[in-house]
PDB file of C-alpha atoms in Angstrom:
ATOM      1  CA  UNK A   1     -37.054  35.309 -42.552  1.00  0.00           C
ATOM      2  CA  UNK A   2     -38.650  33.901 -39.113  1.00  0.00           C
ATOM      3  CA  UNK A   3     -36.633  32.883 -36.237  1.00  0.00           C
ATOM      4  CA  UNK A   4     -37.103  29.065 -36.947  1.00  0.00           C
ATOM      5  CA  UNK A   5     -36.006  28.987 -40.426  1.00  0.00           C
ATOM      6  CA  UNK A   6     -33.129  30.938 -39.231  1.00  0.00           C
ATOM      7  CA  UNK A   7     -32.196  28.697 -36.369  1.00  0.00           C
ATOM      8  CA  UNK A   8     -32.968  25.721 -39.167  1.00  0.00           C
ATOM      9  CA  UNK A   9     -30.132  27.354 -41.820  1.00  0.00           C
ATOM     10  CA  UNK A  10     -27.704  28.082 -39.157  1.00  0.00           C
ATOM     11  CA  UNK A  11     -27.105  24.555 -37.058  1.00  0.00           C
ATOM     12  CA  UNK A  12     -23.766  25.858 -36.839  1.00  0.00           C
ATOM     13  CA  UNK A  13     -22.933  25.372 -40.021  1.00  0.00           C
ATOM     14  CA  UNK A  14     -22.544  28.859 -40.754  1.00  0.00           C
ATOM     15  CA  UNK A  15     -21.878  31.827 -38.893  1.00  0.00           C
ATOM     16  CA  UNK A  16     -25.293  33.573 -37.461  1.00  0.00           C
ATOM     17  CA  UNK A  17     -25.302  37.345 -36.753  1.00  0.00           C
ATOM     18  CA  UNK A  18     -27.335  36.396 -33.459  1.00  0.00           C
ATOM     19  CA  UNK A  19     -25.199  34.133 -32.157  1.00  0.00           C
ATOM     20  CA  UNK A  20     -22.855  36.797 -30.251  1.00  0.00           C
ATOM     21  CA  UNK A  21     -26.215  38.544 -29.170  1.00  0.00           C
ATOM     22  CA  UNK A  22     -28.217  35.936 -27.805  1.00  0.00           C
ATOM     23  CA  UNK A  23     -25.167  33.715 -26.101  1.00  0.00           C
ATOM     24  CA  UNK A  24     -25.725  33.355 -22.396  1.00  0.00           C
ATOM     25  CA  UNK A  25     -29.872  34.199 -22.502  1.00  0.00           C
ATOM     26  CA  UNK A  26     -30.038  30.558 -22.025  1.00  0.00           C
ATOM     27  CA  UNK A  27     -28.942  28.620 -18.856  1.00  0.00           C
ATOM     28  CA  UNK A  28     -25.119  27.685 -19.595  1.00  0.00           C
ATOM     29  CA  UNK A  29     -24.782  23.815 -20.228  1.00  0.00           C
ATOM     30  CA  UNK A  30     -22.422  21.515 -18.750  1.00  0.00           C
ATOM     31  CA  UNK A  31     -20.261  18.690 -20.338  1.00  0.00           C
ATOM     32  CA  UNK A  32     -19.037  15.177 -19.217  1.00  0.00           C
ATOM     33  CA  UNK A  33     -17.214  12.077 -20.876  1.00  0.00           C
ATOM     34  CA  UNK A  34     -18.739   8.339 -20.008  1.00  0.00           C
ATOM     35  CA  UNK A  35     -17.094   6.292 -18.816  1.00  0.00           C
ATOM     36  CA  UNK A  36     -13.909   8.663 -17.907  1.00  0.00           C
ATOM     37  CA  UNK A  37     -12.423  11.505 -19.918  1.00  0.00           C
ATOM     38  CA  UNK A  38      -9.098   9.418 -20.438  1.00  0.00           C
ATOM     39  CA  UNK A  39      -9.896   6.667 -22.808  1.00  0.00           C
ATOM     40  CA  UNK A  40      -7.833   3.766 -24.340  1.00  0.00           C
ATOM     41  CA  UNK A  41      -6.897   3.786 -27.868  1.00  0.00           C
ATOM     42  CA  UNK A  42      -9.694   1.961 -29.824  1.00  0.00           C
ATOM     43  CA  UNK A  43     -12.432   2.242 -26.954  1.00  0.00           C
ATOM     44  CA  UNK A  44     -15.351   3.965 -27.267  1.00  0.00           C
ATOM     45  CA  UNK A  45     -16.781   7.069 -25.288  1.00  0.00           C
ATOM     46  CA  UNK A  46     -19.926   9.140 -24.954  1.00  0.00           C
ATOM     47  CA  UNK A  47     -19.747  12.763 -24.691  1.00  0.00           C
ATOM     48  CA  UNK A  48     -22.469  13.753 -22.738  1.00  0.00           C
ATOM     49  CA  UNK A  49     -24.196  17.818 -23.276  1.00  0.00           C
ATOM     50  CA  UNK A  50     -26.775  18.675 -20.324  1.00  0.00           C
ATOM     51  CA  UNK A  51     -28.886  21.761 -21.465  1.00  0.00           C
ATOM     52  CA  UNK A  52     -32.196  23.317 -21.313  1.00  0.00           C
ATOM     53  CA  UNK A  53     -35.630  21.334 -21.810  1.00  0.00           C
ATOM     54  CA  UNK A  54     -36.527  23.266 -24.426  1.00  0.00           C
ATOM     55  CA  UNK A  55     -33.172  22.552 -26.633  1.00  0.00           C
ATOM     56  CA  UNK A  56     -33.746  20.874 -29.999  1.00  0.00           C
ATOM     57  CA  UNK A  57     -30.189  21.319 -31.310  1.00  0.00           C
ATOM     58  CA  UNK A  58     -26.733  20.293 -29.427  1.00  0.00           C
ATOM     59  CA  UNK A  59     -23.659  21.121 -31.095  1.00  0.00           C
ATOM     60  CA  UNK A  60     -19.846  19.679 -29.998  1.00  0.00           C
ATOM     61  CA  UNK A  61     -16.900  21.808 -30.604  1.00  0.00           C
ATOM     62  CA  UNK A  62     -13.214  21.029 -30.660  1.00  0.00           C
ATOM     63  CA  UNK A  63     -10.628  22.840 -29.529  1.00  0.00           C
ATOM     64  CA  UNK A  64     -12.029  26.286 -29.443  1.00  0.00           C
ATOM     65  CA  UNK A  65     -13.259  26.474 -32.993  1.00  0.00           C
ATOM     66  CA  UNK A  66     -15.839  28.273 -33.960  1.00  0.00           C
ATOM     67  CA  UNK A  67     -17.937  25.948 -36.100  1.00  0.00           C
ATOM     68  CA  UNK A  68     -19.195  22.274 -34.731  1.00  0.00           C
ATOM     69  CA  UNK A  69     -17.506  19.438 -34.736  1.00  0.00           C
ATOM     70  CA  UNK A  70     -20.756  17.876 -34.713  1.00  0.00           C
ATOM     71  CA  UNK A  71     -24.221  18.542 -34.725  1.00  0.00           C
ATOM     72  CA  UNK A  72     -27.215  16.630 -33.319  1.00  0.00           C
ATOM     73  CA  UNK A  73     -30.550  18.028 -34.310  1.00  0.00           C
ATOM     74  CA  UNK A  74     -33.426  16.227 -31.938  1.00  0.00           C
ATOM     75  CA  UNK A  75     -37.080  15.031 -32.724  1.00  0.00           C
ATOM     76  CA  UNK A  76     -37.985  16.848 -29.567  1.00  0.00           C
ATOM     77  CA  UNK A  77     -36.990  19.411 -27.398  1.00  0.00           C
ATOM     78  CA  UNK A  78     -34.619  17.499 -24.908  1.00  0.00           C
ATOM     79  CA  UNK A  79     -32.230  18.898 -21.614  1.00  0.00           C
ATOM     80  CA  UNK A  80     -29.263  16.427 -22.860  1.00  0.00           C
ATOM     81  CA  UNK A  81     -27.960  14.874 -25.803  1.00  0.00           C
ATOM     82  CA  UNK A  82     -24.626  12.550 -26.448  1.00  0.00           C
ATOM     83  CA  UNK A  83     -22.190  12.357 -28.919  1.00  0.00           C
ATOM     84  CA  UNK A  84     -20.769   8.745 -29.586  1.00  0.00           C
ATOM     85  CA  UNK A  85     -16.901   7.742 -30.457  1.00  0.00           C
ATOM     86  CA  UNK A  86     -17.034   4.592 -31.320  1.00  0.00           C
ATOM     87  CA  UNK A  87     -13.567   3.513 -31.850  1.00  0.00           C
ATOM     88  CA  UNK A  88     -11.620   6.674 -30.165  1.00  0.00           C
ATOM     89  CA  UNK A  89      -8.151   7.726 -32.034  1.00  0.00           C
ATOM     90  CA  UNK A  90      -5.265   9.532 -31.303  1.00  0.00           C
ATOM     91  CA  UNK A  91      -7.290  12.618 -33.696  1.00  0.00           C
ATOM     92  CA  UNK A  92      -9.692  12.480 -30.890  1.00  0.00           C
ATOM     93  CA  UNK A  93      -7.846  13.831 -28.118  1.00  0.00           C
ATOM     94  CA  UNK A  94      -7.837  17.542 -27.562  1.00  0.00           C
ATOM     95  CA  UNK A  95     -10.422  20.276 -25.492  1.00  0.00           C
ATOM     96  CA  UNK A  96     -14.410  20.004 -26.542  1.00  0.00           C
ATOM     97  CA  UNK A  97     -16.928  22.514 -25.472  1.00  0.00           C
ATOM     98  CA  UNK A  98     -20.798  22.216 -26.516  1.00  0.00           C
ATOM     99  CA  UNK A  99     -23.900  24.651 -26.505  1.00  0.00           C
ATOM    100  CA  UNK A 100     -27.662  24.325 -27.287  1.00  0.00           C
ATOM    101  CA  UNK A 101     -30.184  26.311 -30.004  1.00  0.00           C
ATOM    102  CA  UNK A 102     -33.542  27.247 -29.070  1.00  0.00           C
ATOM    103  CA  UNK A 103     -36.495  27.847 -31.261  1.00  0.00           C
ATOM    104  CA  UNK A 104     -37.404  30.642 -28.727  1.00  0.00           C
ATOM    105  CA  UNK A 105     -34.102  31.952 -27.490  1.00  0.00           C
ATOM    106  CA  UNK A 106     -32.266  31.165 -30.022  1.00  0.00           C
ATOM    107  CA  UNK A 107     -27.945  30.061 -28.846  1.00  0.00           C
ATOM    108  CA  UNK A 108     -26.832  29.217 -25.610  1.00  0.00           C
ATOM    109  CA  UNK A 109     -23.267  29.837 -24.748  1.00  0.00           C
ATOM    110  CA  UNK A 110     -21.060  27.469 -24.354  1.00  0.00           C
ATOM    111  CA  UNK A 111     -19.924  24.720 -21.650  1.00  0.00           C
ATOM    112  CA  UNK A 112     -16.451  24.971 -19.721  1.00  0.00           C
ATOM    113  CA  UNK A 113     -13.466  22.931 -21.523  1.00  0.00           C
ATOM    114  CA  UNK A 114     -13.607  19.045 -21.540  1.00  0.00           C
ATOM    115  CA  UNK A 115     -10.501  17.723 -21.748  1.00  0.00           C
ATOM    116  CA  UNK A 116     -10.413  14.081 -23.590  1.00  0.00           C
ATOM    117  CA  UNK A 117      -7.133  12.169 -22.971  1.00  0.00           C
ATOM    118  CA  UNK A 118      -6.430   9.131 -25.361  1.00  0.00           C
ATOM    119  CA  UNK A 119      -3.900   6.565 -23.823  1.00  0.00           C
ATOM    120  CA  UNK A 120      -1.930   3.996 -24.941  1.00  0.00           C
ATOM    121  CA  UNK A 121      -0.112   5.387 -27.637  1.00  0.00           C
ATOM    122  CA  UNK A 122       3.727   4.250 -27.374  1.00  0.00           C
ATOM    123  CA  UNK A 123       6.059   2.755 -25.019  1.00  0.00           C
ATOM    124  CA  UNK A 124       4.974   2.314 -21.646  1.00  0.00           C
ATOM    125  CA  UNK A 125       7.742   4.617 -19.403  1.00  0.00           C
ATOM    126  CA  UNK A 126       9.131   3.066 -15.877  1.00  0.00           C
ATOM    127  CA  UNK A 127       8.300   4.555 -12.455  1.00  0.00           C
ATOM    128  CA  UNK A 128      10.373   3.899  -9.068  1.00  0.00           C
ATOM    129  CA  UNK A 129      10.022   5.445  -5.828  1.00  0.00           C
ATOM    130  CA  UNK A 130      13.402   7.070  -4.282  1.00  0.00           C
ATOM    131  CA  UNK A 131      14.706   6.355  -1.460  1.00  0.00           C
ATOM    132  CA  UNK A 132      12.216   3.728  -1.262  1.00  0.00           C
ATOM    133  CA  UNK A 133       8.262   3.121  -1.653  1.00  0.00           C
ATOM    134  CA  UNK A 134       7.600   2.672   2.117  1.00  0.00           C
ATOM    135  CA  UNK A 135       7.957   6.216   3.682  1.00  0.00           C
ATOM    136  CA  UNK A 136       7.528   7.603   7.330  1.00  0.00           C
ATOM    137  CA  UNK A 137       4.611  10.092   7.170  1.00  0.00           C
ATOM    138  CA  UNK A 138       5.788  13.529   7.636  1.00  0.00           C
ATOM    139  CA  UNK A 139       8.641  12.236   5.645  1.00  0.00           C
ATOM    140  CA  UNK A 140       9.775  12.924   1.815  1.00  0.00           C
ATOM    141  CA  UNK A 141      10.026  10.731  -1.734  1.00  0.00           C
ATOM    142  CA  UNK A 142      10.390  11.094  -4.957  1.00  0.00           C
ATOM    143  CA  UNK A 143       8.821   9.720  -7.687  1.00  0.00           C
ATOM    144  CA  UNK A 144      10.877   9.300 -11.133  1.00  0.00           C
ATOM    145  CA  UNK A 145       8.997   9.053 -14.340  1.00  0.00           C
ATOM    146  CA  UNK A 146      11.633   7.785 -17.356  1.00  0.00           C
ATOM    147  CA  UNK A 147      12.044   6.497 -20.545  1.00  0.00           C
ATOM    148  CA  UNK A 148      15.354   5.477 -22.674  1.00  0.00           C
ATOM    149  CA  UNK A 149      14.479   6.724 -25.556  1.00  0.00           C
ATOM    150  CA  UNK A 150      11.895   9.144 -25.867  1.00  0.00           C
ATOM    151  CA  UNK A 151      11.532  12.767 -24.354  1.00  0.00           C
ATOM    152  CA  UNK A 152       8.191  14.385 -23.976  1.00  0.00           C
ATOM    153  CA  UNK A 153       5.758  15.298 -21.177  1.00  0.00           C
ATOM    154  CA  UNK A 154       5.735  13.036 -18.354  1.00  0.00           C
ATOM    155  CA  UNK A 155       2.322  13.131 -16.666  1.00  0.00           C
ATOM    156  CA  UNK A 156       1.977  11.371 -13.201  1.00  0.00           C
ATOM    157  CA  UNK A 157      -1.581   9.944 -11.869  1.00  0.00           C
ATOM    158  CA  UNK A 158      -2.622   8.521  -8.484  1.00  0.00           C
ATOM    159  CA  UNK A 159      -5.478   5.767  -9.402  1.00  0.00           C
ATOM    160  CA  UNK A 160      -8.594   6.471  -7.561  1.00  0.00           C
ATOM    161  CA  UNK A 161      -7.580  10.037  -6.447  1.00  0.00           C
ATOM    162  CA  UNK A 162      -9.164  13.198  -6.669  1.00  0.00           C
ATOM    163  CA  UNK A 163      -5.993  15.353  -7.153  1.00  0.00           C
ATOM    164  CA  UNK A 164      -5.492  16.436 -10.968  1.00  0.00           C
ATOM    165  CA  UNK A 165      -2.019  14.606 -13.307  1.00  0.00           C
ATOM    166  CA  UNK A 166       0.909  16.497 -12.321  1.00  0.00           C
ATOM    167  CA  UNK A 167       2.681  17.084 -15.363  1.00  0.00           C
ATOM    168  CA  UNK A 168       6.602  17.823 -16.383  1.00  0.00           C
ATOM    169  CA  UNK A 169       8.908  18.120 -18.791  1.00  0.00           C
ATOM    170  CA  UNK A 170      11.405  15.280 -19.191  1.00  0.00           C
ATOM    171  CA  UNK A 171      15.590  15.752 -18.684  1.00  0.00           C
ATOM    172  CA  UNK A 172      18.099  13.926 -19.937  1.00  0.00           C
ATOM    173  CA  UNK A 173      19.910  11.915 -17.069  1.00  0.00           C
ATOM    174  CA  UNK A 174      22.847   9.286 -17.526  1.00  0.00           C
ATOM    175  CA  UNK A 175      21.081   7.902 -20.794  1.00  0.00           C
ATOM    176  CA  UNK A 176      17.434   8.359 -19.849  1.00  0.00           C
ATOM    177  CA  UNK A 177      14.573  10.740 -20.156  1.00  0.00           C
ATOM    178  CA  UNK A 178      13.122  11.381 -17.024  1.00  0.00           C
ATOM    179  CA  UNK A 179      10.930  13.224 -14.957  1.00  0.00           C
ATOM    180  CA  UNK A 180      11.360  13.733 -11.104  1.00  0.00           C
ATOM    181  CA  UNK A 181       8.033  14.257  -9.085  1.00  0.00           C
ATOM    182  CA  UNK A 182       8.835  15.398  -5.257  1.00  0.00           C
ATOM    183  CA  UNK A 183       6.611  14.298  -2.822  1.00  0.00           C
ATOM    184  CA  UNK A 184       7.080  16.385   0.750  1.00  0.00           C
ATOM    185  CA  UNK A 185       5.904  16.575   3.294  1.00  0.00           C
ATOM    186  CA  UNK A 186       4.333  13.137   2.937  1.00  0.00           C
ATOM    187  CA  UNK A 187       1.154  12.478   4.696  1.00  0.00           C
ATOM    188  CA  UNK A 188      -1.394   9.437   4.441  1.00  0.00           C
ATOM    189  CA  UNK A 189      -3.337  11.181   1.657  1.00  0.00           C
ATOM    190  CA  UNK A 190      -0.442  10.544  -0.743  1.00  0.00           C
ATOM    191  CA  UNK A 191      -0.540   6.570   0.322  1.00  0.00           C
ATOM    192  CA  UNK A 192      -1.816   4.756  -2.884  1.00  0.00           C
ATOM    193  CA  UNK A 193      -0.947   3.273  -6.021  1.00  0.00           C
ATOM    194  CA  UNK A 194       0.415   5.574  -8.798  1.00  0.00           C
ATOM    195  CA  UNK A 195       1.094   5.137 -12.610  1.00  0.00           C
ATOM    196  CA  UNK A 196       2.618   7.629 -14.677  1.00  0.00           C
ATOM    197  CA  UNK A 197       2.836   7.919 -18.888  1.00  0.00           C
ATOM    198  CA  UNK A 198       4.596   9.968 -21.426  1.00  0.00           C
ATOM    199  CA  UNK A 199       2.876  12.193 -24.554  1.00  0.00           C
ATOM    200  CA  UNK A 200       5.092  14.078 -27.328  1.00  0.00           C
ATOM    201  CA  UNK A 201       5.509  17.901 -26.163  1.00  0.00           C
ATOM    202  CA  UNK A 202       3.460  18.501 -29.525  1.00  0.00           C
ATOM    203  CA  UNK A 203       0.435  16.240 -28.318  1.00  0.00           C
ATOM    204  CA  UNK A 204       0.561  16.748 -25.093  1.00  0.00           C
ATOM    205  CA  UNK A 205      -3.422  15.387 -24.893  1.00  0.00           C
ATOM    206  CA  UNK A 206      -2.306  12.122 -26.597  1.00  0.00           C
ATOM    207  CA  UNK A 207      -0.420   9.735 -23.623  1.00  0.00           C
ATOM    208  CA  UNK A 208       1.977   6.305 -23.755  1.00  0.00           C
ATOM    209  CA  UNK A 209       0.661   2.956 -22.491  1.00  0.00           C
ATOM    210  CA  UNK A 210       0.973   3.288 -18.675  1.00  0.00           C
ATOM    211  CA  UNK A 211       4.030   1.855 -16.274  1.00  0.00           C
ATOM    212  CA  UNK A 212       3.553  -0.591 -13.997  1.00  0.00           C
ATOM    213  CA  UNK A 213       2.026   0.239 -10.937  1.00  0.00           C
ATOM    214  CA  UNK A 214       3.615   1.869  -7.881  1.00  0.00           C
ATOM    215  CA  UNK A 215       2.468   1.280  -4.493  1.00  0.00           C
ATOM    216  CA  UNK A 216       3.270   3.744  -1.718  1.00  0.00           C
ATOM    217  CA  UNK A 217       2.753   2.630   1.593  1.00  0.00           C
ATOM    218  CA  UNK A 218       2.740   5.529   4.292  1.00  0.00           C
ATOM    219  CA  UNK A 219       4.112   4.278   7.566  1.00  0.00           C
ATOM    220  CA  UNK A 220       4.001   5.873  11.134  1.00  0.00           C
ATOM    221  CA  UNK A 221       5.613   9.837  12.596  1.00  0.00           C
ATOM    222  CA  UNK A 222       8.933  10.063  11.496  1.00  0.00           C
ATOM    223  CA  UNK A 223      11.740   9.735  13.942  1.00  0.00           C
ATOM    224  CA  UNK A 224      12.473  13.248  15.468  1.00  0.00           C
ATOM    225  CA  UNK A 225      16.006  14.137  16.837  1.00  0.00           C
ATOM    226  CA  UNK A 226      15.305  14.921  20.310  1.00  0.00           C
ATOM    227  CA  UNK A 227      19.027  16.336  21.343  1.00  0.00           C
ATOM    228  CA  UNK A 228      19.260  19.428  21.745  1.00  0.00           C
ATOM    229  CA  UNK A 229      15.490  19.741  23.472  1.00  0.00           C
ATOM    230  CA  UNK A 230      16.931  16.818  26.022  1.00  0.00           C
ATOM    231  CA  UNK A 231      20.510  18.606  26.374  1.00  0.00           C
ATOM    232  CA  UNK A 232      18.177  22.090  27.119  1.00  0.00           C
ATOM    233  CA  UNK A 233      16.009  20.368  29.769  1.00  0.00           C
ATOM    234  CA  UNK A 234      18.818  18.963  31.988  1.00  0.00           C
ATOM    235  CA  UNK A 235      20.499  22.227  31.857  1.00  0.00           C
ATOM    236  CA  UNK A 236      17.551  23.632  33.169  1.00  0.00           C
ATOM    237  CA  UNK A 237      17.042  20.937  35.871  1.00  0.00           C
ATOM    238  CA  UNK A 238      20.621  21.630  36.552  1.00  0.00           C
ATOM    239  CA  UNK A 239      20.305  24.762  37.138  1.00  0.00           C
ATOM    240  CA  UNK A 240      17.208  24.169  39.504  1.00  0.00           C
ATOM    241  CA  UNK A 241      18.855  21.944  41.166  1.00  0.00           C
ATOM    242  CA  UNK A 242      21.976  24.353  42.055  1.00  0.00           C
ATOM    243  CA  UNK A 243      19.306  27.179  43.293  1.00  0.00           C
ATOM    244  CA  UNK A 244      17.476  24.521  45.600  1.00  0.00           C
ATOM    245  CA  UNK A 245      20.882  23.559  46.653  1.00  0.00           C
ATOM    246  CA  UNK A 246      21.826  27.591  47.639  1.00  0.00           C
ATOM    247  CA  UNK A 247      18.803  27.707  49.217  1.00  0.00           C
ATOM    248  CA  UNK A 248      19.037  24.940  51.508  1.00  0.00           C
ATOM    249  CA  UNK A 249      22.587  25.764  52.397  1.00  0.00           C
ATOM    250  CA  UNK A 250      21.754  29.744  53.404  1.00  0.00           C
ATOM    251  CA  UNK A 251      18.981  28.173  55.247  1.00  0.00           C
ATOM    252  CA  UNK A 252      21.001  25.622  57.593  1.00  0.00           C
ATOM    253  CA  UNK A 253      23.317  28.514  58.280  1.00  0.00           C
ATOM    254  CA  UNK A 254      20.517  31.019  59.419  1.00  0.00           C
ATOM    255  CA  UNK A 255      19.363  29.267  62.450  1.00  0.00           C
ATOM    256  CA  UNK A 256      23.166  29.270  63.971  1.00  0.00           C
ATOM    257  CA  UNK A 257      23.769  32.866  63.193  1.00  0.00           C
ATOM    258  CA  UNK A 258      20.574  33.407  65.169  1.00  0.00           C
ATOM    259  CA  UNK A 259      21.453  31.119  67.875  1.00  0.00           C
ATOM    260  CA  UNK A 260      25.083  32.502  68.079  1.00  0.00           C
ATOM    261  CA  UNK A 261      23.281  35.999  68.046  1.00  0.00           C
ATOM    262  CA  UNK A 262      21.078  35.008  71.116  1.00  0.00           C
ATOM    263  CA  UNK A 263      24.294  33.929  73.339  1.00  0.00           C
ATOM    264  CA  UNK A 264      25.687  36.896  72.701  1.00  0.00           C
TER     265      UNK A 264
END
């Protein structure tokens, strides 16, 4: 059998002796969701694969399977392909990964994980700031993520950052489920507006409408407490000053024991 009616048969839709052999001849491909990896409930998304310019197959797999999810085969050889959502679900959260066939060197291995985040699935959760939203930089806050109802992960995003969602388990605490995220020490990198959402602990890829947004505003140094430095430096200017004071006594004495000496 040649090597294109091979490649032709396989598509990923069966398992090909040569896939574990030729993996990683090929330049590794890279993965990327357009607009954003976190998409609204009913919105669409593109799943972009960037391979090799002599790929004419791209396939998409979710969460670590081993066959496609999909499969595009091209018209000609191309060094990206997408994969359209059109209406995304709550089924189409999870981790993708994609790879490329070629004619000549057959499979390429596959991307690093894309994770694709579906929001606005349930109750939107609350978010306050603690002691307050305006903190002293150098200072500490804390931000509480909670819900009456509902327990679950409790994911917390800055809008417009590059830091990753921090992410926590919720408690139980006087009636509520919530989630305490410790900010300290604060500097003006953490000024910004924040939003944080819930998922079930068994979709933790599938998130809640999000709260309303939380501003933190990042003020000035915080006060120090400068009492014991001030109580050390006047004890030592104290003590200076008792030396010179020694000092200038012995000296006013010297001159009349050496006058007294000289009578003598």
């Amino acid at each position: 059998m040649t090597p294109t009616l091979t490649v032709l048969l396989c598509l990923g839709l069966c398992w090909c002796p040569w896939d574990q052999v030729q993996a990683g001849i090929l330049p590794k491909p890279s993965i990327w969701a357009d607009p954003s990896p976190m998409v609204t409930i009913g919105s669409p998304v593109t799943i972009w694969c960037k391979g090799s310019l002599q790929a004419d197959v791209y396939n998409l797999y979710k969460e670590r399977v081993s066959l496609p999810w999909m499969t595009r085969i091209l018209p000609n050889p191309s060094n990206k392909n997408s994969f359209l959502i059109k209406s995304t679900s709550s089924q189409h959260a999870g981790l993708y990964q994609c790879a490329y066939h070629s004619i000549v060197n057959m499979l390429s291995e596959r991307t690093d994980l894309l994770l694709l985040v579906v929001t606005g699935v349930g109750t939107a959760p609350s978010l306050s700031a603690q002691p307050s939203p305006v903190v002293a930089s150098g200072g500490h806050v804390s931000l509480s993520c909670s819900l009456q109802n509902t327990s679950g992960i409790f994911h917390l995003l800055k809008e417009g950052g590059a830091d990753p969602p921090r992410h926590m388990e919720s408690r139980l605490h006087a009636g509520r489920w919530q989630a305490i995220f410790p900010v300290s020490p604060v500097s003006t990198s953490h000024a910004g507006t924040y939003r944080c959402y819930v998922s079930p602990s068994s979709y933790p890829h599938v998130w809640s409408q999000p709260s309303d947004p939380l501003h933190i505003e990042v003020t000035g140094s915080q006060p120090q407490d400068y009492t014991v430095g001030n109580l050390i430096q006047m004890g030592v200017a104290g003590l200076i000053l008792l030396v010179l004071g020694v000092l200038l006594f012995q000296a006013r004495k010297s001159p009349r024991r050496t006058h007294h000496a000289a009578r003598t």
